[in-house]
Tab-separated table of C-alpha atoms in Angstrom:
chain	number	residue	atom	x	y	z
A	1	MET	CA	-31.983	47.754	-34.812
A	2	LEU	CA	-34.841	46.603	-32.646
A	3	TYR	CA	-35.675	44.040	-35.341
A	4	TYR	CA	-32.205	42.494	-35.151
A	5	ILE	CA	-32.247	42.366	-31.352
A	6	LEU	CA	-35.762	41.003	-30.932
A	7	LEU	CA	-35.742	38.527	-33.794
A	8	PRO	CA	-33.754	35.760	-32.027
A	9	PHE	CA	-36.112	35.845	-29.033
A	10	LEU	CA	-39.205	35.886	-31.199
A	11	SER	CA	-37.732	33.040	-33.211
A	12	VAL	CA	-37.265	30.960	-30.054
A	13	LEU	CA	-40.871	31.704	-29.168
A	14	LEU	CA	-42.076	30.676	-32.609
A	15	ILE	CA	-40.094	27.434	-32.754
A	16	VAL	CA	-41.170	26.403	-29.255
A	17	LEU	CA	-44.808	27.203	-30.039
A	18	GLN	CA	-44.541	25.346	-33.321
A	19	SER	CA	-43.190	22.201	-31.694
A	20	MET	CA	-45.896	22.402	-29.016
A	21	ILE	CA	-48.673	22.677	-31.608
A	22	THR	CA	-47.122	19.821	-33.559
A	23	ASP	CA	-47.111	17.700	-30.431
A	24	LEU	CA	-50.637	18.661	-29.454
A	25	VAL	CA	-52.415	18.495	-32.794
A	26	PHE	CA	-50.443	15.937	-34.786
A	27	SER	CA	-48.942	13.933	-31.882
A	28	SER	CA	-45.480	14.518	-33.467
A	29	ARG	CA	-46.405	12.503	-36.556
A	30	LEU	CA	-46.291	15.589	-38.760
A	31	VAL	CA	-44.263	18.780	-38.334
A	32	PHE	CA	-46.356	21.887	-38.571
A	33	GLU	CA	-43.545	24.089	-39.869
A	34	VAL	CA	-44.803	27.644	-39.509
A	35	SER	CA	-41.164	28.814	-39.423
A	36	LEU	CA	-40.844	27.817	-43.065
A	37	LEU	CA	-43.923	29.873	-43.909
A	38	VAL	CA	-42.321	32.820	-42.113
A	39	VAL	CA	-39.226	32.413	-44.291
A	40	ILE	CA	-41.283	32.251	-47.504
A	41	TYR	CA	-43.333	35.240	-46.379
A	42	ALA	CA	-40.112	37.133	-45.687
A	43	GLY	CA	-38.898	36.211	-49.177
A	44	PHE	CA	-42.038	37.730	-50.694
A	45	ARG	CA	-42.296	40.810	-48.506
A	46	LEU	CA	-39.005	41.702	-46.750
A	47	ASP	CA	-35.792	43.219	-48.055
A	48	PHE	CA	-32.766	41.038	-48.763
A	49	VAL	CA	-30.651	41.746	-45.659
A	50	ARG	CA	-33.448	41.525	-43.118
A	51	GLY	CA	-34.816	38.417	-44.745
A	52	THR	CA	-31.476	36.636	-44.870
A	53	TYR	CA	-30.889	37.471	-41.228
A	54	LEU	CA	-34.352	36.115	-40.358
A	55	ALA	CA	-33.785	32.902	-42.330
A	56	LEU	CA	-30.375	32.329	-40.732
A	57	VAL	CA	-31.562	33.006	-37.183
A	58	LEU	CA	-34.769	31.026	-37.533
A	59	GLY	CA	-32.934	28.110	-39.161
A	60	PHE	CA	-30.181	28.139	-36.553
A	61	ILE	CA	-32.650	28.168	-33.669
A	62	PHE	CA	-34.585	25.389	-35.327
A	63	ASP	CA	-31.307	23.455	-35.581
A	64	CYS	CA	-30.543	24.016	-31.930
A	65	LEU	CA	-33.977	23.110	-30.632
A	66	SER	CA	-34.669	20.191	-32.945
A	67	GLY	CA	-31.271	18.616	-32.286
A	68	SER	CA	-30.287	18.390	-35.924
A	69	VAL	CA	-26.814	19.064	-37.275
A	70	PRO	CA	-26.112	22.758	-36.554
A	71	GLY	CA	-26.460	24.824	-39.672
A	72	VAL	CA	-28.563	22.449	-41.793
A	73	PHE	CA	-31.841	24.253	-41.303
A	74	ALA	CA	-30.072	27.625	-41.278
A	75	TRP	CA	-28.599	26.764	-44.669
A	76	ILE	CA	-31.874	25.405	-46.122
A	77	TYR	CA	-33.953	28.290	-44.780
A	78	THR	CA	-31.507	30.764	-46.277
A	79	ILE	CA	-31.692	29.029	-49.655
A	80	ILE	CA	-35.496	29.032	-49.473
A	81	PHE	CA	-35.510	32.714	-48.556
A	82	TRP	CA	-33.253	33.571	-51.487
A	83	CYS	CA	-35.390	31.520	-53.859
A	84	SER	CA	-38.571	33.229	-52.579
A	85	PHE	CA	-36.920	36.621	-52.760
A	86	TYR	CA	-35.814	36.261	-56.396
A	87	ILE	CA	-38.954	34.456	-57.527
A	88	SER	CA	-41.160	37.199	-56.020
A	89	ASP	CA	-39.925	39.457	-58.817
A	90	TRP	CA	-41.253	37.022	-61.380
A	91	LEU	CA	-44.460	35.809	-59.751
A	92	GLU	CA	-47.572	37.565	-58.551
A	93	THR	CA	-47.102	36.726	-54.894
A	94	GLU	CA	-50.450	38.223	-53.926
A	95	LYS	CA	-52.360	35.441	-55.645
A	96	THR	CA	-53.548	32.597	-53.484
A	97	HIS	CA	-52.711	29.760	-55.867
A	98	VAL	CA	-49.120	31.067	-56.192
A	99	ILE	CA	-48.753	31.119	-52.418
A	100	VAL	CA	-50.237	27.618	-52.066
A	101	LEU	CA	-48.144	26.098	-54.847
A	102	PHE	CA	-44.902	27.777	-53.872
A	103	SER	CA	-45.292	26.879	-50.177
A	104	PHE	CA	-46.132	23.298	-51.107
A	105	ILE	CA	-43.098	22.950	-53.407
A	106	CYS	CA	-40.720	24.598	-50.913
A	107	THR	CA	-41.875	22.369	-48.031
A	108	PHE	CA	-41.683	19.206	-50.096
A	109	LEU	CA	-38.262	20.051	-51.592
A	110	LYS	CA	-36.945	21.058	-48.173
A	111	GLN	CA	-37.923	17.624	-46.833
A	112	ILE	CA	-36.234	15.879	-49.752
A	113	VAL	CA	-33.065	17.925	-49.273
A	114	ILE	CA	-33.017	17.123	-45.540
A	115	ASP	CA	-33.511	13.410	-46.253
A	116	LEU	CA	-30.792	13.549	-48.899
A	117	PHE	CA	-28.428	15.293	-46.502
A	118	TYR	CA	-28.964	12.683	-43.815
A	119	PHE	CA	-28.563	9.934	-46.388
A	120	LEU	CA	-25.255	11.353	-47.633
A	121	ALA	CA	-23.888	12.370	-44.238
A	122	PHE	CA	-25.042	9.482	-42.058
A	123	ASP	CA	-26.095	6.873	-44.621
A	124	MET	CA	-29.644	6.987	-43.191
A	125	ASN	CA	-32.029	5.280	-45.561
A	126	VAL	CA	-35.316	7.161	-45.485
A	127	LEU	CA	-38.374	4.985	-46.062
A	128	VAL	CA	-40.730	5.618	-48.944
A	129	SER	CA	-43.540	6.174	-46.412
A	130	ALA	CA	-41.614	9.231	-45.190
A	131	TYR	CA	-42.289	10.851	-48.549
A	132	SER	CA	-46.026	10.323	-48.210
A	133	ILE	CA	-45.836	12.000	-44.798
A	134	ALA	CA	-43.759	14.811	-46.344
A	135	PHE	CA	-46.398	15.148	-49.030
A	136	ILE	CA	-49.231	15.458	-46.492
A	137	GLN	CA	-47.147	17.862	-44.439
A	138	SER	CA	-46.428	19.990	-47.515
A	139	LEU	CA	-50.083	19.930	-48.446
A	140	ILE	CA	-51.113	21.176	-44.998
A	141	ILE	CA	-48.484	23.923	-45.065
A	142	GLY	CA	-49.478	24.840	-48.634
A	143	LEU	CA	-53.146	25.087	-47.750
A	144	LEU	CA	-52.512	27.071	-44.605
A	145	ALA	CA	-50.080	29.443	-46.290
A	146	PRO	CA	-52.687	31.879	-47.728
A	147	LEU	CA	-54.298	32.126	-44.292
A	148	PHE	CA	-50.932	32.787	-42.710
A	149	PHE	CA	-50.019	35.388	-45.344
A	150	TYR	CA	-53.369	37.105	-44.876
A	151	GLY	CA	-52.881	37.150	-41.102
A	152	MET	CA	-49.387	38.563	-41.437
A	153	ASP	CA	-50.570	41.215	-43.895
A	154	ARG	CA	-53.367	42.247	-41.535
A	155	THR	CA	-50.948	42.392	-38.617
A	156	GLY	CA	-48.613	44.556	-40.721
A	157	ILE	CA	-51.466	46.894	-41.569
A	158	LEU	CA	-52.469	47.137	-37.922
A	159	LEU	CA	-48.908	47.820	-36.770
A	160	TYR	CA	-47.637	50.062	-39.545
A	161	GLU	CA	-50.891	51.004	-41.285
A	162	GLU	CA	-49.528	49.565	-44.462
A	163	LYS	CA	-48.441	46.171	-45.793
A	164	VAL	CA	-45.081	45.000	-44.526
B	1	MET	CA	-24.099	37.586	-46.896
B	2	VAL	CA	-21.994	35.212	-48.898
B	3	ALA	CA	-19.525	35.115	-46.007
B	4	VAL	CA	-22.322	34.252	-43.590
B	5	PHE	CA	-23.595	31.567	-45.912
B	6	ILE	CA	-20.123	30.083	-46.251
B	7	SER	CA	-19.627	30.210	-42.490
B	8	VAL	CA	-22.854	28.255	-42.076
B	9	LEU	CA	-21.566	25.616	-44.470
B	10	VAL	CA	-18.277	25.493	-42.573
B	11	MET	CA	-20.223	25.071	-39.341
B	12	ILE	CA	-22.082	22.132	-40.825
B	13	PHE	CA	-18.957	20.400	-42.056
B	14	TYR	CA	-17.094	21.124	-38.809
B	15	ASP	CA	-19.916	19.585	-36.835
B	16	LEU	CA	-20.085	16.591	-39.120
B	17	LYS	CA	-16.331	15.999	-38.876
B	18	TYR	CA	-15.846	16.540	-35.133
B	19	SER	CA	-19.373	15.709	-34.091
B	20	THR	CA	-19.618	18.498	-31.559
B	21	HIS	CA	-23.085	19.420	-30.387
B	22	ARG	CA	-21.955	21.645	-27.569
B	23	SER	CA	-21.280	24.962	-29.225
B	24	PHE	CA	-21.618	28.130	-27.149
B	25	LEU	CA	-24.377	29.572	-29.319
B	26	ARG	CA	-26.327	26.348	-29.125
B	27	LYS	CA	-26.150	26.439	-25.341
B	28	ILE	CA	-27.431	30.017	-25.302
B	29	VAL	CA	-30.358	29.131	-27.540
B	30	LEU	CA	-31.245	26.137	-25.388
B	31	GLU	CA	-31.018	28.195	-22.194
B	32	THR	CA	-33.235	30.889	-23.721
B	33	ALA	CA	-35.762	28.390	-24.995
B	34	TYR	CA	-35.997	26.487	-21.691
B	35	PRO	CA	-38.215	28.966	-19.734
B	36	VAL	CA	-40.400	29.589	-22.782
B	37	GLN	CA	-40.745	25.871	-23.311
B	38	GLU	CA	-41.630	25.381	-19.656
B	39	ILE	CA	-44.357	28.025	-19.757
B	40	PHE	CA	-45.807	26.712	-22.987
B	41	SER	CA	-45.592	23.069	-22.049
B	42	GLY	CA	-47.452	23.839	-18.805
B	43	SER	CA	-50.321	25.528	-20.606
B	44	ILE	CA	-50.328	23.068	-23.508
B	45	GLN	CA	-50.351	20.172	-21.063
B	46	GLY	CA	-53.332	21.802	-19.359
B	47	ILE	CA	-55.163	22.083	-22.688
B	48	LYS	CA	-54.183	18.523	-23.559
B	49	ASP	CA	-55.477	17.237	-20.224
B	50	ALA	CA	-58.701	19.215	-20.620
B	51	TRP	CA	-59.149	17.786	-24.108
B	52	LEU	CA	-58.476	14.243	-22.912
B	53	ARG	CA	-60.909	14.739	-20.042
B	54	TYR	CA	-63.509	15.966	-22.529
B	55	VAL	CA	-62.932	12.920	-24.755
B	56	LEU	CA	-63.152	10.744	-21.659
B	57	LEU	CA	-66.427	12.405	-20.670
B	58	VAL	CA	-67.850	11.824	-24.141
B	59	GLY	CA	-66.806	8.184	-23.761
B	60	ILE	CA	-68.435	8.015	-20.355
B	61	GLN	CA	-71.624	9.522	-21.763
B	62	GLU	CA	-71.712	6.865	-24.476
B	63	GLU	CA	-71.019	4.164	-21.918
B	64	ASN	CA	-73.723	5.624	-19.694
B	65	LYS	CA	-76.243	5.411	-22.548
B	66	LYS	CA	-75.303	1.793	-23.189
B	67	LEU	CA	-75.498	0.907	-19.506
B	68	LYS	CA	-78.903	2.587	-19.182
B	69	SER	CA	-80.178	0.616	-22.129
B	70	GLN	CA	-78.735	-2.569	-20.631
B	71	MET	CA	-80.298	-1.698	-17.289
B	72	ASN	CA	-83.714	-1.274	-18.914
B	73	GLU	CA	-83.335	-4.632	-20.625
B	74	LEU	CA	-82.341	-6.245	-17.346
B	75	LYS	CA	-85.276	-4.574	-15.569
B	76	ALA	CA	-87.630	-5.980	-18.195
B	77	ASN	CA	-86.036	-9.398	-17.734
B	78	LEU	CA	-86.372	-9.092	-13.979
B	79	VAL	CA	-90.067	-8.243	-14.271
B	80	ALA	CA	-90.541	-11.207	-16.604
B	81	TYR	CA	-88.695	-13.495	-14.175
B	82	GLU	CA	-90.720	-12.174	-11.243
B	83	GLU	CA	-93.923	-12.748	-13.194
B	84	SER	CA	-92.829	-16.265	-14.107
B	85	TYR	CA	-91.862	-16.939	-10.502
B	86	GLN	CA	-95.252	-15.828	-9.197
B	87	GLU	CA	-97.030	-17.841	-11.876
B	88	ALA	CA	-94.926	-20.848	-10.919
B	89	GLN	CA	-95.915	-20.363	-7.275
B	90	ARG	CA	-99.602	-20.208	-8.184
B	91	LEU	CA	-99.352	-23.243	-10.418
B	92	LYS	CA	-97.469	-25.062	-7.683
B	93	LYS	CA	-100.388	-24.458	-5.338
B	94	LEU	CA	-102.847	-25.693	-7.947
B	95	LEU	CA	-100.654	-28.707	-8.541
B	96	SER	CA	-100.652	-29.466	-4.837
B	97	ILE	CA	-104.465	-29.642	-5.021
B	98	SER	CA	-104.475	-31.840	-8.084
B	99	LYS	CA	-101.964	-34.193	-6.443
B	100	LYS	CA	-103.863	-34.283	-3.176
B	101	TYR	CA	-107.141	-35.542	-4.676
B	102	PRO	CA	-107.641	-38.549	-6.944
B	103	TYR	CA	-109.575	-36.602	-9.581
B	104	ARG	CA	-108.886	-35.422	-13.090
B	105	PHE	CA	-108.256	-31.717	-13.457
B	106	VAL	CA	-107.883	-29.324	-16.353
B	107	THR	CA	-105.817	-26.216	-15.759
B	108	ALA	CA	-107.193	-23.037	-17.302
B	109	ARG	CA	-106.198	-19.414	-17.476
B	110	VAL	CA	-108.595	-16.559	-16.749
B	111	VAL	CA	-108.984	-14.526	-19.932
B	112	GLY	CA	-111.823	-12.179	-18.974
B	113	ARG	CA	-114.017	-10.980	-16.158
B	114	GLU	CA	-117.562	-9.840	-15.876
B	115	GLN	CA	-118.114	-7.903	-12.714
B	116	ALA	CA	-121.529	-6.414	-13.363
B	117	ALA	CA	-123.869	-5.476	-10.546
B	118	LEU	CA	-125.695	-8.764	-10.566
B	119	SER	CA	-123.223	-11.005	-12.231
B	120	ARG	CA	-119.893	-12.310	-10.955
B	121	THR	CA	-118.355	-14.509	-13.615
B	122	VAL	CA	-114.995	-15.082	-15.247
B	123	LEU	CA	-114.012	-16.426	-18.642
B	124	ILE	CA	-111.430	-19.173	-18.949
B	125	ASN	CA	-109.466	-20.310	-21.994
B	126	LYS	CA	-110.650	-23.927	-21.979
B	127	GLY	CA	-113.876	-25.364	-23.310
B	128	ALA	CA	-115.646	-28.459	-24.570
B	129	ALA	CA	-112.640	-29.302	-26.727
B	130	ASP	CA	-110.698	-29.824	-23.501
B	131	GLY	CA	-113.364	-32.023	-21.982
B	132	LEU	CA	-115.227	-29.363	-20.008
B	133	ARG	CA	-118.964	-29.532	-19.447
B	134	ASN	CA	-121.580	-27.324	-17.815
B	135	GLY	CA	-121.749	-27.606	-14.042
B	136	MET	CA	-118.180	-28.764	-13.481
B	137	PRO	CA	-116.654	-27.437	-10.245
B	138	VAL	CA	-113.928	-24.830	-10.514
B	139	ILE	CA	-111.131	-24.643	-7.975
B	140	ALA	CA	-108.587	-22.010	-7.057
B	141	TYR	CA	-106.191	-22.580	-4.194
B	142	PRO	CA	-107.198	-23.425	-1.498
B	143	GLY	CA	-110.784	-24.408	-2.362
B	144	LEU	CA	-113.845	-24.202	-4.539
B	145	ILE	CA	-114.731	-20.912	-6.167
B	146	GLY	CA	-117.570	-21.688	-8.581
B	147	ARG	CA	-118.832	-23.822	-11.438
B	148	LEU	CA	-118.994	-23.750	-15.197
B	149	VAL	CA	-122.182	-22.294	-16.638
B	150	ASP	CA	-121.459	-21.655	-20.299
B	151	VAL	CA	-119.107	-23.995	-22.072
B	152	SER	CA	-118.096	-23.166	-25.591
B	153	TRP	CA	-115.533	-25.088	-27.671
B	154	HIS	CA	-112.503	-23.206	-26.408
B	155	VAL	CA	-113.859	-20.742	-23.857
B	156	SER	CA	-116.013	-21.232	-20.784
B	157	ARG	CA	-117.767	-19.042	-18.273
B	158	VAL	CA	-117.361	-19.696	-14.576
B	159	LEU	CA	-120.123	-18.644	-12.202
B	160	LEU	CA	-118.393	-17.599	-9.001
B	161	PHE	CA	-119.895	-18.435	-5.596
B	162	ILE	CA	-120.314	-14.741	-4.858
B	163	ASP	CA	-122.704	-14.365	-7.803
B	164	GLU	CA	-126.248	-13.791	-6.552
B	165	ASN	CA	-127.515	-16.658	-8.724
B	166	SER	CA	-125.130	-19.109	-7.105
B	167	ASN	CA	-126.314	-21.519	-4.413
B	168	ILE	CA	-124.409	-24.540	-3.152
B	169	ASP	CA	-124.873	-26.913	-0.303
B	170	GLY	CA	-122.354	-26.357	2.488
B	171	ILE	CA	-121.674	-27.480	6.029
B	172	ILE	CA	-119.921	-25.876	8.943
B	173	GLN	CA	-116.811	-27.975	9.439
B	174	ARG	CA	-116.731	-27.657	13.238
B	175	ASN	CA	-120.285	-28.839	14.082
B	176	ARG	CA	-121.454	-30.259	10.698
B	177	THR	CA	-124.422	-27.873	10.525
B	178	GLN	CA	-125.782	-27.847	7.029
B	179	GLY	CA	-126.976	-24.818	5.073
B	180	ILE	CA	-127.039	-23.192	1.667
B	181	VAL	CA	-124.220	-20.871	0.686
B	182	GLY	CA	-125.604	-18.194	-1.582
B	183	GLY	CA	-123.848	-15.401	-3.423
B	184	ALA	CA	-124.157	-11.843	-2.129
B	185	GLY	CA	-122.208	-9.938	-4.760
B	186	SER	CA	-119.681	-7.522	-3.385
B	187	ARG	CA	-120.572	-8.594	0.155
B	188	GLY	CA	-119.236	-12.081	-0.512
B	189	MET	CA	-121.532	-14.969	0.441
B	190	ILE	CA	-124.205	-15.723	2.999
B	191	LEU	CA	-124.962	-18.984	4.724
B	192	LYS	CA	-128.713	-19.452	4.654
B	193	TYR	CA	-131.253	-21.558	6.450
B	194	ILE	CA	-129.342	-22.044	9.695
B	195	SER	CA	-131.679	-21.836	12.655
B	196	LYS	CA	-130.989	-19.454	15.488
B	197	ALA	CA	-130.602	-22.399	17.805
B	198	GLN	CA	-127.422	-23.513	16.027
B	199	ASP	CA	-123.968	-22.758	17.371
B	200	VAL	CA	-122.281	-20.754	14.647
B	201	GLN	CA	-119.255	-18.623	15.418
B	202	LYS	CA	-117.143	-16.150	13.614
B	203	GLY	CA	-114.184	-17.951	12.019
B	204	ASP	CA	-116.028	-21.206	11.377
B	205	VAL	CA	-114.976	-22.869	8.149
B	206	ILE	CA	-117.596	-23.797	5.569
B	207	VAL	CA	-116.925	-26.798	3.333
B	208	SER	CA	-118.908	-28.416	0.549
B	209	SER	CA	-121.367	-31.035	1.716
B	210	GLY	CA	-121.153	-33.166	-1.428
B	211	MET	CA	-124.915	-33.296	-1.698
B	212	GLY	CA	-126.445	-33.080	-5.128
B	213	GLY	CA	-123.359	-34.617	-6.697
B	214	VAL	CA	-122.132	-31.417	-8.306
B	215	PHE	CA	-119.270	-30.676	-5.883
B	216	PRO	CA	-117.130	-33.211	-4.085
B	217	LYS	CA	-117.483	-33.320	-0.322
B	218	GLY	CA	-115.189	-31.530	2.116
B	219	TRP	CA	-113.751	-28.846	-0.134
B	220	LEU	CA	-113.215	-25.402	1.329
B	221	ILE	CA	-115.788	-22.745	0.405
B	222	GLY	CA	-115.295	-19.891	2.868
B	223	GLN	CA	-115.136	-18.693	6.410
B	224	VAL	CA	-117.768	-17.120	8.630
B	225	ILE	CA	-116.990	-13.446	9.189
B	226	GLN	CA	-120.161	-12.265	10.845
B	227	VAL	CA	-123.119	-13.884	12.646
B	228	ASP	CA	-126.221	-11.756	13.195
B	229	ARG	CA	-128.603	-13.205	15.789
B	230	GLN	CA	-130.649	-10.023	16.255
B	231	SER	CA	-132.349	-10.021	12.859
B	232	ALA	CA	-136.004	-10.902	12.533
B	233	GLY	CA	-136.984	-14.338	11.277
B	234	LEU	CA	-136.228	-17.931	12.116
B	235	PHE	CA	-132.743	-18.120	10.716
B	236	LEU	CA	-129.367	-16.639	11.466
B	237	LYS	CA	-127.878	-14.090	9.134
B	238	ILE	CA	-124.377	-15.392	8.519
B	239	SER	CA	-121.887	-13.627	6.294
B	240	VAL	CA	-119.200	-15.764	4.679
B	241	ALA	CA	-115.996	-14.661	2.957
B	242	PRO	CA	-114.373	-16.834	0.290
B	243	PHE	CA	-110.856	-18.111	0.993
B	244	THR	CA	-109.632	-16.939	-2.359
B	245	ASP	CA	-109.452	-13.326	-3.444
B	246	LEU	CA	-111.757	-13.654	-6.432
B	247	SER	CA	-110.655	-10.352	-7.922
B	248	LYS	CA	-107.153	-11.733	-8.445
B	249	LEU	CA	-107.891	-15.013	-10.157
B	250	GLU	CA	-105.393	-15.960	-12.873
B	251	GLU	CA	-105.129	-19.728	-13.089
B	252	LEU	CA	-107.853	-22.186	-12.172
B	253	LEU	CA	-108.448	-25.896	-12.028
B	254	VAL	CA	-111.595	-27.448	-13.442
B	255	LEU	CA	-112.560	-30.741	-11.927
B	256	THR	CA	-113.436	-32.954	-14.876
B	257	SER	CA	-113.965	-36.256	-13.102
B	258	ASP	CA	-117.398	-37.852	-13.218
B	259	GLU	CA	-119.745	-37.014	-10.383
B	260	SER	CA	-119.908	-40.699	-9.576
B	261	THR	CA	-116.292	-40.645	-8.460
B	262	PHE	CA	-116.884	-37.885	-5.872
B	263	GLU	CA	-116.681	-39.201	-2.369
């Protein structure tokens, strides 16, 4: 129960911190989307209900704080969680290259879906250069993913004396 | 879960259709995020400022290095300018001499010194190739300082008046008393063969007499600094100091005119 109560607050904390880091390190040119890594991690490690709740809450808070159309990120994050959750049965999610590749593909596809949504809904033509930025962003997220997963695993071991 | 997912989709389409960004949940999230954002932005801004200050300091350090290097260059330039200025002043003085008298002069630079116990000579960078000959008078502002003794093709040796081998005919300007000015090494010069009956005072100026034809008449040689009347013998013991500081000679004039033209 505590998980369901605390998660929205922790999600606010995460999204705010994420936007601050993005502003500080990348001067808002790239989005350092740790929240997406959290969703993928949840897909690999958490159960279905908890994970879906996390993806929905995290996505919704991201929607609210980023000023996007409410529900877009909630919807995408949920899809990504479900994909991660089902794929984790097929892939060896402990391996680094799987984590890197999957995180990279998810981040890149997420960006394309967002761009496509804005194109269809608002007729916003996204420049080709945006895809190169999305590529770099996905690459950074992909490369940082194993580190993040390792950190989360260690935290889980420290808190519960076993992997989450 | 499917219901939740569908409700999310409905929310999206509802928002797109009615363009409402003021839902209750959204307001709650924003209100919750505000204090967190404020705390974080304060600390992040502090880090950002510290980082910018660090970058600025690195920039200042670089600029400081450049400015120091520039300052050293400018100091070197200043020293060079000062040196040139002083040289110009010395040459100006020499030029004033050469303009004052209707003789031919050759300007030379001192390139070496010999300050042995018995010898007081300097080397200059002009020689026979420049028209110099043995015995020619050498001048440094404001008067005579010696004569050429060894003239090579491009270098010459000047025997200074303070050398113990140097003797020239001089007269006391005030009362025209004639004597021989001989070198006394580190003690300067002495005026010899002046009888005790003569009126010689401290501060009297000694000029060249022009006798013998080596030096032109009336050129400054030195000034009386001490007159000893108590010493034994027929003559006064008169100490004379040269007008020029002979230890600081740098540029000289050599009088190259024929002796016949000396007045």
